[in-house]
CSV table of C-alpha atoms in Angstrom, one decimal:
chain,number,residue,atom,x,y,z
B,1,ILE,CA,119.8,110.5,97.6
B,2,GLU,CA,120.2,113.1,100.3
B,3,ILE,CA,118.1,113.0,103.4
B,4,VAL,CA,117.0,116.2,105.1
B,5,VAL,CA,115.3,115.6,108.5
B,6,GLY,CA,113.2,118.5,109.7
B,7,LEU,CA,112.8,118.4,113.5
B,8,HIS,CA,109.7,120.7,113.9
B,9,GLY,CA,109.3,121.4,117.6
B,10,VAL,CA,111.0,118.2,118.7
B,11,ASP,CA,114.4,117.4,120.0
B,12,LEU,CA,116.8,114.9,118.6
B,13,THR,CA,116.7,111.7,120.7
B,14,ASP,CA,119.8,109.5,121.3
B,15,THR,CA,118.0,106.7,119.5
B,16,LEU,CA,117.4,108.8,116.4
B,17,ARG,CA,120.9,110.1,116.5
B,18,LYS,CA,122.3,106.6,116.5
B,19,GLN,CA,120.0,105.6,113.6
B,20,LEU,CA,121.1,108.6,111.6
B,21,ASP,CA,124.8,108.0,112.3
B,22,ALA,CA,124.5,104.4,111.2
B,23,HIS,CA,122.7,105.4,107.9
B,24,ALA,CA,124.7,105.0,104.7
B,25,ARG,CA,123.1,108.1,103.0
B,26,PRO,CA,124.1,111.7,103.7
B,27,THR,CA,121.7,113.1,106.3
B,28,ARG,CA,121.2,116.8,107.3
B,29,LEU,CA,119.3,117.8,110.4
B,30,VAL,CA,117.3,121.0,110.4
B,31,THR,CA,115.8,122.1,113.7
B,32,VAL,CA,112.7,124.4,113.5
B,33,HIS,CA,111.0,126.0,116.5
B,34,LYS,CA,107.6,124.6,117.3
B,35,GLY,CA,106.0,128.0,117.0
B,36,VAL,CA,106.9,128.2,113.3
B,37,GLY,CA,104.0,127.1,111.0
B,38,PHE,CA,104.2,123.8,109.2
B,39,GLY,CA,104.6,125.4,105.7
B,40,GLU,CA,107.4,127.6,106.9
B,41,ALA,CA,109.1,124.5,108.5
B,42,LEU,CA,108.9,122.7,105.2
B,43,GLY,CA,110.4,125.7,103.5
B,44,GLU,CA,113.3,125.7,105.9
B,45,ALA,CA,114.0,122.0,105.4
B,46,THR,CA,113.8,122.5,101.6
B,47,ARG,CA,116.3,125.3,101.7
B,48,HIS,CA,118.9,122.8,103.1
B,49,ALA,CA,118.3,120.3,100.3
B,50,SER,CA,120.9,120.4,97.5
B,51,GLY,CA,119.2,118.0,95.0
B,52,SER,CA,117.2,119.0,92.0
B,53,LEU,CA,114.2,116.7,92.9
B,54,LEU,CA,112.5,116.9,96.2
B,55,THR,CA,110.1,114.4,97.9
B,56,LYS,CA,108.2,114.8,101.1
B,57,VAL,CA,108.2,112.0,103.6
B,58,ASP,CA,106.0,111.9,106.7
B,59,ASP,CA,107.4,110.4,109.8
B,60,ASP,CA,104.4,108.3,110.7
B,61,ASP,CA,103.9,106.7,107.3
B,62,LEU,CA,105.7,103.6,105.9
B,63,TYR,CA,107.7,103.5,102.7
B,64,GLY,CA,109.0,100.5,100.7
B,65,PRO,CA,112.5,100.3,99.4
B,66,GLU,CA,111.5,101.2,95.8
B,67,HIS,CA,109.2,104.1,96.8
B,68,ILE,CA,111.4,107.0,95.6
B,69,TRP,CA,112.4,105.2,92.4
B,70,ASP,CA,108.7,104.6,91.7
B,71,LEU,CA,108.2,108.4,91.9
B,72,VAL,CA,111.2,109.3,89.8
B,73,LEU,CA,110.0,106.8,87.1
B,74,ALA,CA,106.4,108.2,87.2
B,75,ARG,CA,107.8,111.7,86.8
B,76,HIS,CA,109.8,110.5,83.7
B,77,TYR,CA,107.0,108.8,81.9
B,78,SER,CA,104.2,111.2,82.9
B,79,GLY,CA,105.9,114.5,82.4
B,80,ALA,CA,104.0,115.9,85.3
B,81,GLU,CA,105.4,118.6,87.6
B,82,VAL,CA,104.1,116.8,90.7
B,83,VAL,CA,103.9,113.1,91.1
B,84,GLY,CA,102.8,111.0,94.0
B,85,LYS,CA,100.8,108.0,95.3
B,86,GLY,CA,97.3,107.9,96.6
B,87,ALA,CA,96.4,106.8,100.2
B,88,GLU,CA,95.4,103.4,98.8
B,89,PHE,CA,96.9,101.4,101.6
B,90,VAL,CA,96.0,102.8,105.0
B,91,TYR,CA,97.1,101.5,108.5
B,92,LEU,CA,94.4,102.3,111.1
B,93,GLU,CA,96.5,102.2,114.2
B,94,PRO,CA,93.7,102.3,116.8
B,95,ARG,CA,92.2,99.2,115.1
B,96,ASP,CA,95.6,97.6,114.3
B,97,GLN,CA,94.2,97.0,110.8
B,98,THR,CA,95.4,97.9,107.2
B,99,VAL,CA,92.9,98.5,104.5
B,100,ARG,CA,93.3,98.7,100.8
B,101,ARG,CA,90.9,101.3,99.5
B,102,ARG,CA,89.2,101.3,96.1
B,103,MET,CA,91.4,103.9,94.4
B,104,GLY,CA,92.5,104.5,90.8
B,105,ASN,CA,96.0,105.1,89.8
B,106,GLU,CA,98.3,105.8,86.8
B,107,PHE,CA,96.4,108.9,85.7
B,108,TYR,CA,96.5,112.7,85.9
B,109,THR,CA,94.5,114.0,88.8
B,110,ASP,CA,94.3,116.9,91.3
B,111,VAL,CA,95.3,115.0,94.4
B,112,VAL,CA,98.1,112.8,95.7
B,113,ALA,CA,99.1,111.9,99.3
B,114,GLY,CA,101.1,114.8,100.7
B,115,GLY,CA,103.7,112.4,102.1
B,116,THR,CA,104.5,111.1,98.6
B,117,MET,CA,104.8,114.2,96.5
B,118,LEU,CA,107.8,114.5,94.3
B,119,LEU,CA,108.7,117.6,92.3
B,120,ALA,CA,111.6,119.6,91.0
B,121,LYS,CA,113.0,122.2,93.3
B,122,GLY,CA,112.7,124.7,90.5
B,123,ASP,CA,109.0,123.9,90.0
B,124,LEU,CA,108.4,124.4,93.7
B,125,GLU,CA,110.2,127.7,93.6
B,126,ALA,CA,108.2,128.7,90.5
B,127,VAL,CA,104.9,128.4,92.3
B,128,GLY,CA,106.2,130.3,95.4
B,129,GLY,CA,107.4,127.4,97.5
B,130,TRP,CA,105.5,126.0,100.5
B,131,ARG,CA,102.6,128.2,101.7
B,132,PRO,CA,103.4,129.7,105.2
B,133,VAL,CA,100.3,128.0,106.7
B,134,SER,CA,99.8,125.5,109.5
B,135,ARG,CA,97.2,123.3,107.8
B,136,SER,CA,96.5,122.1,104.2
B,137,VAL,CA,100.1,122.7,103.1
B,138,ASP,CA,100.0,119.9,100.6
B,139,ARG,CA,96.6,120.9,99.2
B,140,ALA,CA,97.9,124.5,98.8
B,141,LEU,CA,101.0,123.3,96.8
B,142,LEU,CA,98.8,121.1,94.6
B,143,ASP,CA,96.4,124.0,94.0
B,144,ARG,CA,99.2,126.4,93.1
B,145,ALA,CA,100.8,123.9,90.7
B,146,LEU,CA,97.5,123.3,88.9
B,147,ALA,CA,96.7,127.0,88.7
B,148,ASP,CA,100.1,127.5,87.2
B,149,GLY,CA,99.2,125.0,84.4
B,150,GLY,CA,101.2,122.1,85.9
B,151,LEU,CA,100.2,118.5,85.8
B,152,VAL,CA,99.7,116.2,88.8
B,153,TYR,CA,100.1,112.5,88.3
B,154,ARG,CA,99.2,109.6,90.6
B,155,THR,CA,101.2,106.5,90.2
B,156,HIS,CA,100.5,103.1,91.8
B,157,GLY,CA,100.1,102.9,95.5
B,158,PHE,CA,102.4,100.0,96.3
B,159,GLY,CA,105.3,100.8,98.6
B,160,PHE,CA,103.4,103.4,100.6
B,161,ILE,CA,101.2,102.9,103.7
B,162,TYR,CA,99.4,105.9,105.0
B,163,THR,CA,99.1,105.8,108.7
B,164,ARG,CA,96.1,107.1,110.7
B,165,HIS,CA,96.8,107.1,114.5
B,166,GLY,CA,93.5,108.7,115.5
B,167,ASP,CA,94.7,112.2,116.5
B,168,GLY,CA,96.9,115.1,115.5
B,169,HIS,CA,96.2,114.9,111.8
B,170,THR,CA,95.8,118.2,110.0
B,171,TRP,CA,92.9,116.7,108.0
B,172,ASP,CA,90.8,114.2,109.9
B,173,PRO,CA,87.6,112.8,108.4
B,174,GLY,CA,87.6,109.9,111.0
B,175,LEU,CA,88.8,106.3,110.7
B,176,ASP,CA,85.5,105.1,109.2
B,177,TYR,CA,86.1,107.2,106.1
B,178,PHE,CA,89.2,105.1,105.3
B,179,ALA,CA,87.6,101.8,106.2
B,180,ARG,CA,84.6,102.2,104.0
B,181,ASP,CA,84.1,99.3,101.5
B,182,PRO,CA,87.8,98.2,101.3
B,183,VAL,CA,89.1,95.9,98.5
B,184,ARG,CA,91.1,94.0,101.2
B,185,THR,CA,92.0,94.2,104.9
B,186,TRP,CA,94.9,92.8,107.0
B,187,ASN,CA,95.2,92.4,110.7
B,188,GLY,CA,98.1,94.6,111.5
B,189,LEU,CA,100.4,95.6,108.7
B,190,PRO,CA,100.7,93.7,105.4
B,191,PRO,CA,103.6,91.2,105.6
B,192,TYR,CA,105.3,92.4,102.5
B,193,GLU,CA,108.7,93.9,102.2
B,194,GLU,CA,107.5,96.2,99.3
B,195,PHE,CA,105.6,98.3,101.9
B,196,GLY,CA,108.5,98.8,104.3
B,197,ALA,CA,106.5,97.1,107.0
B,198,ARG,CA,109.1,94.5,107.9
């Protein structure tokens, strides 16, 4: 596993530098000016990745220790070009509450959470890479993959907590959208290592 950290309009802090230096995995830093669109920033980070499989990780979400392996296995057994997880477990930061939404998984679909998408670098290149847009970058990639005849597969949601902090999201239907009729709720984060919350 190789880690490419895209610093889009932010500076590397001393704390982050220490964390990266202490990390056992190879890490590459890519600095992108804040005036560059999000899709172009993803493209720049992707150009620095040397692996054949790519996965996108969002800095404000939480990931369990088996998250990437979950995606690799789902790609293997589904045969899909794009695999990912749904936003089934959502941490509502302003409420300090996690909800488990009613969401199906282990099927072919047209949407997965952007911060969980895994695909081959060649498949990304075949559909033209990341769209040079500031918003809906994930949706644009999914639409292009589907239009090209590709499959999108949603695996189970365990090991991923989608975080909503109340502002700055490129898609924001409001916190109530995520809290509507949950299967379960927790005060704070679920106390399970599988979610990377501890």
